[in-house]
């Protein structure tokens, strides 16, 4: 849980820091304040959905690998996996690095904010329509709240 909470705090701080920096920069982007607020609220909504899944569906386990969401989960669908990868902090960091070198950080921030808002929408809709995420199944197809091994096996199969 500590790792997950620290990651989520870092994600929120990273998003807010870039948004505030854009909003306060010379020739400030007026839209940056509004987008920052919306994106930070969306990230909090997503985190609430995620933690609810971990507590209610995964038996209190603190690993997101135990949950299966609509988008970006451990799946053999390469498009779905790619979309999930495009929402990771590793990708954002690289995108920010390249955009900073090209002096277009606002482009990276808009992508980051839109993916954050999208994640909140997906997790909220999944809770409303399908009662939240599912736990990964074990090798026999039985739902396994401690399904990290099943999730890692699915990732390994999908990457081949």
CSV table of N, CA and C in Angstrom, one decimal:
chain,number,residue,atom,x,y,z
A,1,UNK,N,0.8,-1.2,0.0
A,1,UNK,CA,0.0,0.0,0.0
A,1,UNK,C,0.9,1.3,0.0
A,2,UNK,N,1.9,1.2,0.7
A,2,UNK,CA,2.8,2.4,0.8
A,2,UNK,C,3.3,2.8,-0.6
A,3,UNK,N,3.7,1.9,-1.4
A,3,UNK,CA,4.2,2.2,-2.7
A,3,UNK,C,3.1,2.8,-3.6
A,4,UNK,N,1.9,2.2,-3.5
A,4,UNK,CA,0.8,2.7,-4.3
A,4,UNK,C,0.4,4.1,-3.8
A,5,UNK,N,0.3,4.4,-2.6
A,5,UNK,CA,-0.1,5.7,-2.1
A,5,UNK,C,1.0,6.8,-2.5
A,6,UNK,N,2.3,6.4,-2.3
A,6,UNK,CA,3.3,7.3,-2.7
A,6,UNK,C,3.3,7.6,-4.2
A,7,UNK,N,3.1,6.6,-5.0
A,7,UNK,CA,2.9,6.8,-6.5
A,7,UNK,C,1.8,7.7,-6.8
A,8,UNK,N,0.7,7.6,-6.1
A,8,UNK,CA,-0.5,8.4,-6.4
A,8,UNK,C,-0.3,9.8,-6.0
A,9,UNK,N,0.3,10.0,-4.8
A,9,UNK,CA,0.7,11.4,-4.3
A,9,UNK,C,1.6,12.0,-5.3
A,10,UNK,N,2.6,11.3,-5.8
A,10,UNK,CA,3.6,11.8,-6.7
A,10,UNK,C,2.9,12.2,-8.1
A,11,UNK,N,2.0,11.3,-8.5
A,11,UNK,CA,1.3,11.6,-9.8
A,11,UNK,C,0.5,12.9,-9.6
A,12,UNK,N,-0.2,13.1,-8.5
A,12,UNK,CA,-1.0,14.3,-8.3
A,12,UNK,C,-0.1,15.5,-8.2
A,13,UNK,N,1.0,15.4,-7.5
A,13,UNK,CA,2.0,16.5,-7.3
A,13,UNK,C,2.6,16.9,-8.6
A,14,UNK,N,3.0,15.9,-9.4
A,14,UNK,CA,3.6,16.1,-10.8
A,14,UNK,C,2.6,16.9,-11.7
A,15,UNK,N,1.4,16.4,-11.7
A,15,UNK,CA,0.4,17.1,-12.6
A,15,UNK,C,0.1,18.5,-12.1
A,16,UNK,N,0.0,18.7,-10.8
A,16,UNK,CA,-0.3,20.0,-10.3
A,16,UNK,C,0.9,21.0,-10.5
A,17,UNK,N,2.1,20.5,-10.2
A,17,UNK,CA,3.3,21.3,-10.4
A,17,UNK,C,3.4,21.8,-11.8
A,18,UNK,N,3.3,21.0,-12.8
A,18,UNK,CA,3.4,21.4,-14.2
A,18,UNK,C,2.3,22.4,-14.5
A,19,UNK,N,1.1,22.1,-14.1
A,19,UNK,CA,-0.1,23.0,-14.4
A,19,UNK,C,0.1,24.3,-13.8
A,20,UNK,N,0.5,24.4,-12.5
A,20,UNK,CA,0.8,25.7,-11.8
A,20,UNK,C,1.9,26.4,-12.5
A,21,UNK,N,3.0,25.7,-12.9
A,21,UNK,CA,4.1,26.4,-13.5
A,21,UNK,C,3.7,27.0,-14.9
A,22,UNK,N,2.9,26.3,-15.6
A,22,UNK,CA,2.3,26.8,-16.9
A,22,UNK,C,1.5,28.0,-16.6
A,23,UNK,N,0.6,27.9,-15.6
A,23,UNK,CA,-0.3,29.0,-15.3
A,23,UNK,C,0.4,30.3,-14.8
A,24,UNK,N,1.6,30.1,-14.2
A,24,UNK,CA,2.3,31.3,-13.6
A,24,UNK,C,3.4,31.8,-14.5
A,25,UNK,N,3.7,31.1,-15.6
A,25,UNK,CA,4.8,31.5,-16.4
A,25,UNK,C,4.5,32.8,-17.1
A,26,UNK,N,5.6,33.5,-17.5
A,26,UNK,CA,5.4,34.7,-18.3
A,26,UNK,C,4.6,34.4,-19.6
A,27,UNK,N,3.6,35.3,-19.9
A,27,UNK,CA,2.7,35.0,-21.0
A,27,UNK,C,1.8,33.8,-20.6
A,28,UNK,N,1.4,33.7,-19.4
A,28,UNK,CA,0.7,32.6,-18.8
A,28,UNK,C,-0.4,32.1,-19.7
A,29,UNK,N,-0.6,30.8,-19.6
A,29,UNK,CA,-1.7,30.1,-20.3
A,29,UNK,C,-2.9,30.2,-19.3
A,30,UNK,N,-3.9,31.0,-19.6
A,30,UNK,CA,-5.1,31.1,-18.8
A,30,UNK,C,-5.8,29.8,-18.6
A,31,UNK,N,-5.8,29.0,-19.6
A,31,UNK,CA,-6.5,27.7,-19.5
A,31,UNK,C,-5.8,26.7,-18.6
A,32,UNK,N,-4.5,27.0,-18.3
A,32,UNK,CA,-3.8,26.0,-17.5
A,32,UNK,C,-4.3,25.9,-16.1
A,33,UNK,N,-4.8,27.0,-15.5
A,33,UNK,CA,-5.4,26.9,-14.1
A,33,UNK,C,-6.6,26.0,-14.1
A,34,UNK,N,-7.5,26.2,-15.1
A,34,UNK,CA,-8.7,25.5,-15.1
A,34,UNK,C,-8.4,24.0,-15.4
A,35,UNK,N,-7.6,23.7,-16.4
A,35,UNK,CA,-7.2,22.3,-16.7
A,35,UNK,C,-6.5,21.6,-15.5
A,36,UNK,N,-5.7,22.4,-14.8
A,36,UNK,CA,-5.0,21.8,-13.7
A,36,UNK,C,-6.0,21.4,-12.6
A,37,UNK,N,-6.9,22.2,-12.3
A,37,UNK,CA,-8.0,21.9,-11.3
A,37,UNK,C,-8.8,20.7,-11.7
A,38,UNK,N,-9.3,20.7,-13.0
A,38,UNK,CA,-10.1,19.6,-13.4
A,38,UNK,C,-9.3,18.3,-13.4
A,39,UNK,N,-8.0,18.3,-13.9
A,39,UNK,CA,-7.2,17.1,-13.9
A,39,UNK,C,-6.9,16.6,-12.5
A,40,UNK,N,-6.6,17.5,-11.6
A,40,UNK,CA,-6.3,17.1,-10.2
A,40,UNK,C,-7.5,16.4,-9.6
A,41,UNK,N,-8.6,17.1,-9.8
A,41,UNK,CA,-9.9,16.5,-9.3
A,41,UNK,C,-10.1,15.1,-9.9
A,42,UNK,N,-9.9,15.0,-11.2
A,42,UNK,CA,-10.1,13.7,-11.9
A,42,UNK,C,-9.1,12.7,-11.4
A,43,UNK,N,-7.9,13.1,-11.1
A,43,UNK,CA,-6.9,12.1,-10.5
A,43,UNK,C,-7.4,11.6,-9.1
A,44,UNK,N,-7.9,12.5,-8.3
A,44,UNK,CA,-8.4,12.1,-7.0
A,44,UNK,C,-9.6,11.2,-7.2
A,45,UNK,N,-10.5,11.5,-8.1
A,45,UNK,CA,-11.7,10.6,-8.4
A,45,UNK,C,-11.2,9.2,-8.8
A,46,UNK,N,-10.2,9.2,-9.7
A,46,UNK,CA,-9.6,7.9,-10.2
A,46,UNK,C,-9.0,7.1,-9.0
A,47,UNK,N,-8.3,7.8,-8.1
A,47,UNK,CA,-7.6,7.2,-7.0
A,47,UNK,C,-8.7,6.6,-6.0
A,48,UNK,N,-9.8,7.3,-5.9
A,48,UNK,CA,-10.8,6.8,-5.0
A,48,UNK,C,-11.4,5.5,-5.6
A,49,UNK,N,-11.6,5.5,-6.9
A,49,UNK,CA,-12.1,4.3,-7.6
A,49,UNK,C,-11.1,3.2,-7.5
A,50,UNK,N,-9.8,3.5,-7.6
A,50,UNK,CA,-8.8,2.5,-7.5
A,50,UNK,C,-8.7,1.9,-6.1
A,51,UNK,N,-8.7,2.7,-5.1
A,51,UNK,CA,-8.6,2.3,-3.7
A,51,UNK,C,-9.8,1.5,-3.4
A,52,UNK,N,-11.0,1.9,-3.9
A,52,UNK,CA,-12.2,1.2,-3.6
A,52,UNK,C,-12.1,-0.2,-4.2
A,53,UNK,N,-11.5,-0.3,-5.4
A,53,UNK,CA,-11.3,-1.7,-6.0
A,53,UNK,C,-10.4,-2.5,-5.2
A,54,UNK,N,-9.3,-1.9,-4.7
A,54,UNK,CA,-8.3,-2.7,-3.9
A,54,UNK,C,-8.9,-3.1,-2.6
A,55,UNK,N,-9.7,-2.3,-2.0
A,55,UNK,CA,-10.3,-2.7,-0.7
A,55,UNK,C,-11.5,-3.7,-0.9
A,56,UNK,N,-12.4,-3.3,-1.8
A,56,UNK,CA,-13.7,-4.1,-2.0
A,56,UNK,C,-13.5,-5.3,-2.9
A,57,UNK,N,-12.7,-5.2,-3.9
A,57,UNK,CA,-12.6,-6.3,-4.8
A,57,UNK,C,-11.3,-7.2,-4.7
A,58,UNK,N,-10.3,-6.6,-4.2
A,58,UNK,CA,-9.0,-7.4,-4.1
A,58,UNK,C,-8.7,-7.7,-2.7
A,59,UNK,N,-9.6,-7.7,-1.8
A,59,UNK,CA,-9.4,-8.2,-0.4
A,59,UNK,C,-8.4,-7.3,0.4
A,60,UNK,N,-8.3,-6.0,0.0
A,60,UNK,CA,-7.4,-5.1,0.7
A,60,UNK,C,-6.0,-5.2,0.3
A,61,UNK,N,-5.7,-5.9,-0.8
A,61,UNK,CA,-4.4,-5.9,-1.3
A,61,UNK,C,-4.0,-4.6,-1.9
A,62,UNK,N,-2.8,-4.1,-1.8
A,62,UNK,CA,-2.4,-2.8,-2.3
A,62,UNK,C,-1.8,-2.7,-3.6
A,63,UNK,N,-1.9,-3.8,-4.4
A,63,UNK,CA,-1.3,-3.9,-5.7
A,63,UNK,C,-2.3,-3.7,-6.8
A,64,UNK,N,-2.1,-2.7,-7.7
A,64,UNK,CA,-3.0,-2.5,-8.8
A,64,UNK,C,-3.0,-3.7,-9.8
A,65,UNK,N,-2.0,-4.5,-9.7
A,65,UNK,CA,-1.9,-5.7,-10.6
A,65,UNK,C,-3.0,-6.7,-10.3
A,66,UNK,N,-3.6,-6.6,-9.2
A,66,UNK,CA,-4.7,-7.6,-8.8
A,66,UNK,C,-6.0,-7.2,-9.5
A,67,UNK,N,-6.1,-6.0,-10.1
A,67,UNK,CA,-7.4,-5.6,-10.7
A,67,UNK,C,-7.3,-5.6,-12.2
A,68,UNK,N,-8.4,-5.8,-12.8
A,68,UNK,CA,-8.5,-5.8,-14.2
A,68,UNK,C,-9.6,-4.7,-14.6
A,69,UNK,N,-9.1,-3.7,-15.4
A,69,UNK,CA,-10.0,-2.6,-15.8
A,69,UNK,C,-10.3,-2.7,-17.3
A,70,UNK,N,-11.2,-1.9,-17.8
A,70,UNK,CA,-11.5,-2.0,-19.2
A,70,UNK,C,-10.3,-1.7,-20.1
A,71,UNK,N,-9.5,-0.6,-19.7
A,71,UNK,CA,-8.5,-0.1,-20.6
A,71,UNK,C,-7.1,-0.3,-19.9
A,72,UNK,N,-6.2,-0.8,-20.7
A,72,UNK,CA,-4.8,-0.8,-20.2
A,72,UNK,C,-4.4,-1.9,-19.3
A,73,UNK,N,-5.4,-2.9,-19.1
A,73,UNK,CA,-5.1,-4.0,-18.2
A,73,UNK,C,-4.2,-5.0,-18.9
A,74,UNK,N,-4.0,-6.1,-18.2
A,74,UNK,CA,-3.1,-7.2,-18.8
A,74,UNK,C,-4.0,-7.9,-19.8
A,75,UNK,N,-3.8,-7.6,-21.0
A,75,UNK,CA,-4.6,-8.2,-22.1
A,75,UNK,C,-3.7,-8.5,-23.2
A,76,UNK,N,-4.2,-9.3,-24.1
A,76,UNK,CA,-3.4,-9.6,-25.3
A,76,UNK,C,-3.7,-8.6,-26.4
A,77,UNK,N,-4.7,-7.8,-26.2
A,77,UNK,CA,-5.0,-6.7,-27.2
A,77,UNK,C,-3.9,-5.6,-27.1
A,78,UNK,N,-3.1,-5.6,-28.2
A,78,UNK,CA,-1.9,-4.7,-28.1
A,78,UNK,C,-2.4,-3.2,-28.1
A,79,UNK,N,-3.5,-2.9,-28.8
A,79,UNK,CA,-4.0,-1.5,-28.7
A,79,UNK,C,-4.4,-1.1,-27.3
A,80,UNK,N,-5.1,-2.0,-26.6
A,80,UNK,CA,-5.5,-1.7,-25.3
A,80,UNK,C,-4.3,-1.6,-24.4
A,81,UNK,N,-3.3,-2.4,-24.5
A,81,UNK,CA,-2.1,-2.3,-23.7
A,81,UNK,C,-1.3,-1.0,-24.0
A,82,UNK,N,-1.3,-0.6,-25.3
A,82,UNK,CA,-0.6,0.6,-25.7
A,82,UNK,C,-1.3,1.8,-25.0
A,83,UNK,N,-2.6,1.8,-25.0
A,83,UNK,CA,-3.3,2.9,-24.4
A,83,UNK,C,-3.0,3.0,-22.9
A,84,UNK,N,-2.9,1.8,-22.3
A,84,UNK,CA,-2.6,1.8,-20.9
A,84,UNK,C,-1.1,2.3,-20.6
A,85,UNK,N,-0.2,1.9,-21.5
A,85,UNK,CA,1.2,2.4,-21.4
A,85,UNK,C,1.3,3.9,-21.6
A,86,UNK,N,0.4,4.5,-22.4
A,86,UNK,CA,0.4,5.9,-22.6
A,86,UNK,C,-0.1,6.7,-21.4
A,87,UNK,N,-0.6,6.0,-20.4
A,87,UNK,CA,-1.1,6.7,-19.2
A,87,UNK,C,-0.1,6.5,-18.0
A,88,UNK,N,1.1,5.9,-18.3
A,88,UNK,CA,2.0,5.7,-17.2
A,88,UNK,C,3.0,6.9,-17.0
A,89,UNK,N,3.4,7.0,-15.8
A,89,UNK,CA,4.3,8.1,-15.4
A,89,UNK,C,5.6,8.0,-16.2
A,90,UNK,N,6.1,6.8,-16.5
A,90,UNK,CA,7.3,6.7,-17.3
A,90,UNK,C,7.1,7.4,-18.7
A,91,UNK,N,6.0,7.2,-19.3
A,91,UNK,CA,5.7,7.8,-20.6
A,91,UNK,C,5.6,9.3,-20.4
A,92,UNK,N,4.9,9.7,-19.4
A,92,UNK,CA,4.7,11.2,-19.2
A,92,UNK,C,6.1,11.9,-19.0
A,93,UNK,N,7.0,11.2,-18.2
A,93,UNK,CA,8.3,11.8,-18.0
A,93,UNK,C,9.1,11.9,-19.3
A,94,UNK,N,9.0,10.9,-20.1
A,94,UNK,CA,9.7,11.0,-21.4
A,94,UNK,C,9.1,12.1,-22.3
A,95,UNK,N,7.7,12.2,-22.3
A,95,UNK,CA,7.0,13.2,-23.1
A,95,UNK,C,7.4,14.6,-22.6
A,96,UNK,N,7.4,14.8,-21.3
A,96,UNK,CA,7.8,16.1,-20.7
A,96,UNK,C,9.2,16.4,-21.1
A,97,UNK,N,10.1,15.5,-21.0
A,97,UNK,CA,11.5,15.7,-21.4
A,97,UNK,C,11.6,16.2,-22.8
A,98,UNK,N,11.0,15.5,-23.7
A,98,UNK,CA,11.1,15.8,-25.2
A,98,UNK,C,10.4,17.2,-25.4
A,99,UNK,N,9.2,17.4,-24.8
A,99,UNK,CA,8.5,18.6,-25.0
A,99,UNK,C,9.3,19.8,-24.4
A,100,UNK,N,10.0,19.6,-23.3
A,100,UNK,CA,10.8,20.7,-22.7
A,100,UNK,C,11.9,21.0,-23.7
A,101,UNK,N,12.5,20.0,-24.2
A,101,UNK,CA,13.6,20.3,-25.2
A,101,UNK,C,13.1,21.0,-26.4
A,102,UNK,N,11.9,20.8,-26.8
A,102,UNK,CA,11.3,21.5,-27.9
A,102,UNK,C,10.5,22.8,-27.5
A,103,UNK,N,10.5,23.1,-26.2
A,103,UNK,CA,9.8,24.3,-25.7
A,103,UNK,C,8.3,24.2,-25.9
A,104,UNK,N,7.7,23.0,-25.8
A,104,UNK,CA,6.3,22.9,-25.9
A,104,UNK,C,5.7,22.0,-24.8
A,105,UNK,N,6.1,22.4,-23.6
A,105,UNK,CA,5.6,21.6,-22.4
A,105,UNK,C,4.1,21.6,-22.3
A,106,UNK,N,3.5,22.7,-22.8
A,106,UNK,CA,2.0,22.7,-22.7
A,106,UNK,C,1.4,21.6,-23.4
A,107,UNK,N,2.0,21.1,-24.5
A,107,UNK,CA,1.5,20.0,-25.3
A,107,UNK,C,1.5,18.7,-24.4
A,108,UNK,N,2.6,18.5,-23.7
A,108,UNK,CA,2.7,17.3,-22.8
A,108,UNK,C,1.7,17.4,-21.7
A,109,UNK,N,1.6,18.6,-21.1
A,109,UNK,CA,0.6,18.8,-20.0
A,109,UNK,C,-0.8,18.5,-20.5
A,110,UNK,N,-1.2,19.0,-21.6
A,110,UNK,CA,-2.6,18.7,-22.1
A,110,UNK,C,-2.8,17.2,-22.3
A,111,UNK,N,-1.8,16.5,-22.9
A,111,UNK,CA,-1.9,15.1,-23.0
A,111,UNK,C,-2.0,14.4,-21.6
A,112,UNK,N,-1.2,14.8,-20.7
A,112,UNK,CA,-1.2,14.3,-19.3
A,112,UNK,C,-2.6,14.5,-18.7
A,113,UNK,N,-3.1,15.7,-18.8
A,113,UNK,CA,-4.4,16.1,-18.2
A,113,UNK,C,-5.5,15.3,-18.9
A,114,UNK,N,-5.5,15.2,-20.2
A,114,UNK,CA,-6.6,14.4,-20.9
A,114,UNK,C,-6.5,12.9,-20.5
A,115,UNK,N,-5.4,12.4,-20.4
A,115,UNK,CA,-5.3,10.9,-20.0
A,115,UNK,C,-5.8,10.8,-18.6
A,116,UNK,N,-5.5,11.7,-17.7
A,116,UNK,CA,-5.9,11.7,-16.3
A,116,UNK,C,-7.4,11.8,-16.2
A,117,UNK,N,-8.0,12.7,-17.0
A,117,UNK,CA,-9.4,12.9,-17.0
A,117,UNK,C,-10.1,11.6,-17.6
A,118,UNK,N,-9.5,11.1,-18.6
A,118,UNK,CA,-10.0,9.8,-19.2
A,118,UNK,C,-10.0,8.7,-18.3
A,119,UNK,N,-8.9,8.5,-17.5
A,119,UNK,CA,-8.8,7.4,-16.5
A,119,UNK,C,-9.9,7.6,-15.4
A,120,UNK,N,-10.2,8.8,-15.0
A,120,UNK,CA,-11.2,9.0,-14.0
A,120,UNK,C,-12.6,8.7,-14.6
A,121,UNK,N,-12.8,9.0,-15.9
A,121,UNK,CA,-14.1,8.7,-16.5
A,121,UNK,C,-14.3,7.2,-16.6
A,122,UNK,N,-13.2,6.5,-17.1
A,122,UNK,CA,-13.3,5.0,-17.3
A,122,UNK,C,-13.5,4.3,-16.0
A,123,UNK,N,-12.7,4.7,-14.9
A,123,UNK,CA,-12.9,4.0,-13.6
A,123,UNK,C,-14.3,4.3,-13.0
A,124,UNK,N,-14.8,5.6,-13.2
A,124,UNK,CA,-16.1,5.9,-12.7
A,124,UNK,C,-17.2,5.1,-13.4
A,125,UNK,N,-17.1,5.1,-14.7
A,125,UNK,CA,-18.1,4.3,-15.5
A,125,UNK,C,-18.1,2.8,-15.2
A,126,UNK,N,-16.9,2.3,-15.0
A,126,UNK,CA,-16.8,0.9,-14.7
A,126,UNK,C,-17.4,0.6,-13.3
A,127,UNK,N,-17.3,1.5,-12.4
A,127,UNK,CA,-18.0,1.3,-11.1
A,127,UNK,C,-19.5,1.4,-11.3
A,128,UNK,N,-20.0,2.4,-12.1
A,128,UNK,CA,-21.4,2.6,-12.2
A,128,UNK,C,-22.0,1.5,-13.0
A,129,UNK,N,-21.4,1.1,-14.1
A,129,UNK,CA,-22.0,0.1,-15.0
A,129,UNK,C,-21.7,-1.3,-14.7
A,130,UNK,N,-20.6,-1.6,-14.2
A,130,UNK,CA,-20.2,-3.0,-13.9
A,130,UNK,C,-19.7,-3.3,-12.5
A,131,UNK,N,-20.1,-2.4,-11.6
A,131,UNK,CA,-19.7,-2.6,-10.2
A,131,UNK,C,-18.2,-2.7,-9.9
A,132,UNK,N,-17.5,-1.9,-10.7
A,132,UNK,CA,-16.1,-1.8,-10.4
A,132,UNK,C,-15.2,-2.8,-11.2
A,133,UNK,N,-13.9,-2.8,-11.0
A,133,UNK,CA,-13.0,-3.7,-11.7
A,133,UNK,C,-13.2,-5.1,-11.2
A,134,UNK,N,-12.6,-6.1,-11.9
A,134,UNK,CA,-12.6,-7.5,-11.5
A,134,UNK,C,-11.2,-7.8,-11.0
A,135,UNK,N,-11.1,-8.9,-10.2
A,135,UNK,CA,-9.8,-9.4,-9.9
A,135,UNK,C,-9.4,-10.3,-11.0
A,136,UNK,N,-8.1,-10.4,-11.1
A,136,UNK,CA,-7.6,-11.4,-12.1
A,136,UNK,C,-7.9,-12.8,-11.7
A,137,UNK,N,-8.1,-13.7,-12.6
A,137,UNK,CA,-8.3,-15.1,-12.3
A,137,UNK,C,-7.0,-15.9,-12.3
A,138,UNK,N,-7.0,-16.9,-11.5
A,138,UNK,CA,-5.9,-17.8,-11.5
A,138,UNK,C,-5.9,-18.7,-12.7
A,139,UNK,N,-4.9,-19.6,-12.8
A,139,UNK,CA,-4.8,-20.5,-14.0
A,139,UNK,C,-6.0,-21.3,-14.2
A,140,UNK,N,-6.8,-21.6,-13.2
A,140,UNK,CA,-8.0,-22.4,-13.4
A,140,UNK,C,-9.2,-21.6,-13.7
A,141,UNK,N,-9.0,-20.2,-13.8
A,141,UNK,CA,-10.1,-19.4,-14.1
A,141,UNK,C,-10.9,-18.9,-12.9
A,142,UNK,N,-10.4,-19.2,-11.7
A,142,UNK,CA,-11.1,-18.8,-10.5
A,142,UNK,C,-10.6,-17.4,-10.1
A,143,UNK,N,-11.5,-16.5,-9.8
A,143,UNK,CA,-11.2,-15.2,-9.4
A,143,UNK,C,-10.3,-15.3,-8.2
A,144,UNK,N,-9.2,-14.6,-8.2
A,144,UNK,CA,-8.1,-14.7,-7.2
A,144,UNK,C,-7.8,-13.3,-6.7
A,145,UNK,N,-8.3,-12.9,-5.5
A,145,UNK,CA,-8.0,-11.5,-5.0
A,145,UNK,C,-6.5,-11.2,-4.9
A,146,UNK,N,-5.7,-12.3,-4.8
A,146,UNK,CA,-4.3,-12.1,-4.7
A,146,UNK,C,-3.7,-12.4,-6.1
A,147,UNK,N,-4.3,-12.0,-7.1
A,147,UNK,CA,-4.0,-12.4,-8.5
A,147,UNK,C,-2.8,-11.7,-9.1
A,148,UNK,N,-1.8,-11.3,-8.4
A,148,UNK,CA,-0.7,-10.7,-9.0
A,148,UNK,C,0.1,-11.7,-9.9
A,149,UNK,N,0.2,-12.9,-9.5
A,149,UNK,CA,0.9,-13.9,-10.3
A,149,UNK,C,0.1,-14.1,-11.6
A,150,UNK,N,-1.2,-14.2,-11.6
A,150,UNK,CA,-2.0,-14.3,-12.8
A,150,UNK,C,-1.8,-13.1,-13.7
A,151,UNK,N,-1.8,-11.9,-13.1
A,151,UNK,CA,-1.6,-10.7,-13.8
A,151,UNK,C,-0.2,-10.7,-14.5
A,152,UNK,N,0.8,-11.0,-13.8
A,152,UNK,CA,2.2,-11.1,-14.3
A,152,UNK,C,2.3,-12.1,-15.4
A,153,UNK,N,1.6,-13.2,-15.3
A,153,UNK,CA,1.6,-14.3,-16.3
A,153,UNK,C,0.9,-13.7,-17.6
A,154,UNK,N,-0.2,-13.0,-17.4
A,154,UNK,CA,-0.9,-12.5,-18.6
A,154,UNK,C,0.0,-11.4,-19.3
A,155,UNK,N,0.7,-10.6,-18.5
A,155,UNK,CA,1.6,-9.6,-19.1
A,155,UNK,C,2.7,-10.3,-19.9
A,156,UNK,N,3.2,-11.3,-19.3
A,156,UNK,CA,4.3,-12.1,-20.0
A,156,UNK,C,3.8,-12.7,-21.3
A,157,UNK,N,2.6,-13.3,-21.3
A,157,UNK,CA,2.1,-13.9,-22.5
A,157,UNK,C,1.8,-12.8,-23.5
A,158,UNK,N,1.3,-11.7,-23.1
A,158,UNK,CA,0.9,-10.6,-24.0
A,158,UNK,C,2.1,-10.0,-24.7
A,159,UNK,N,3.2,-10.0,-24.0
A,159,UNK,CA,4.4,-9.3,-24.6
A,159,UNK,C,5.2,-10.2,-25.5
A,160,UNK,N,4.8,-11.5,-25.7
A,160,UNK,CA,5.5,-12.4,-26.6
A,160,UNK,C,5.2,-12.1,-28.0
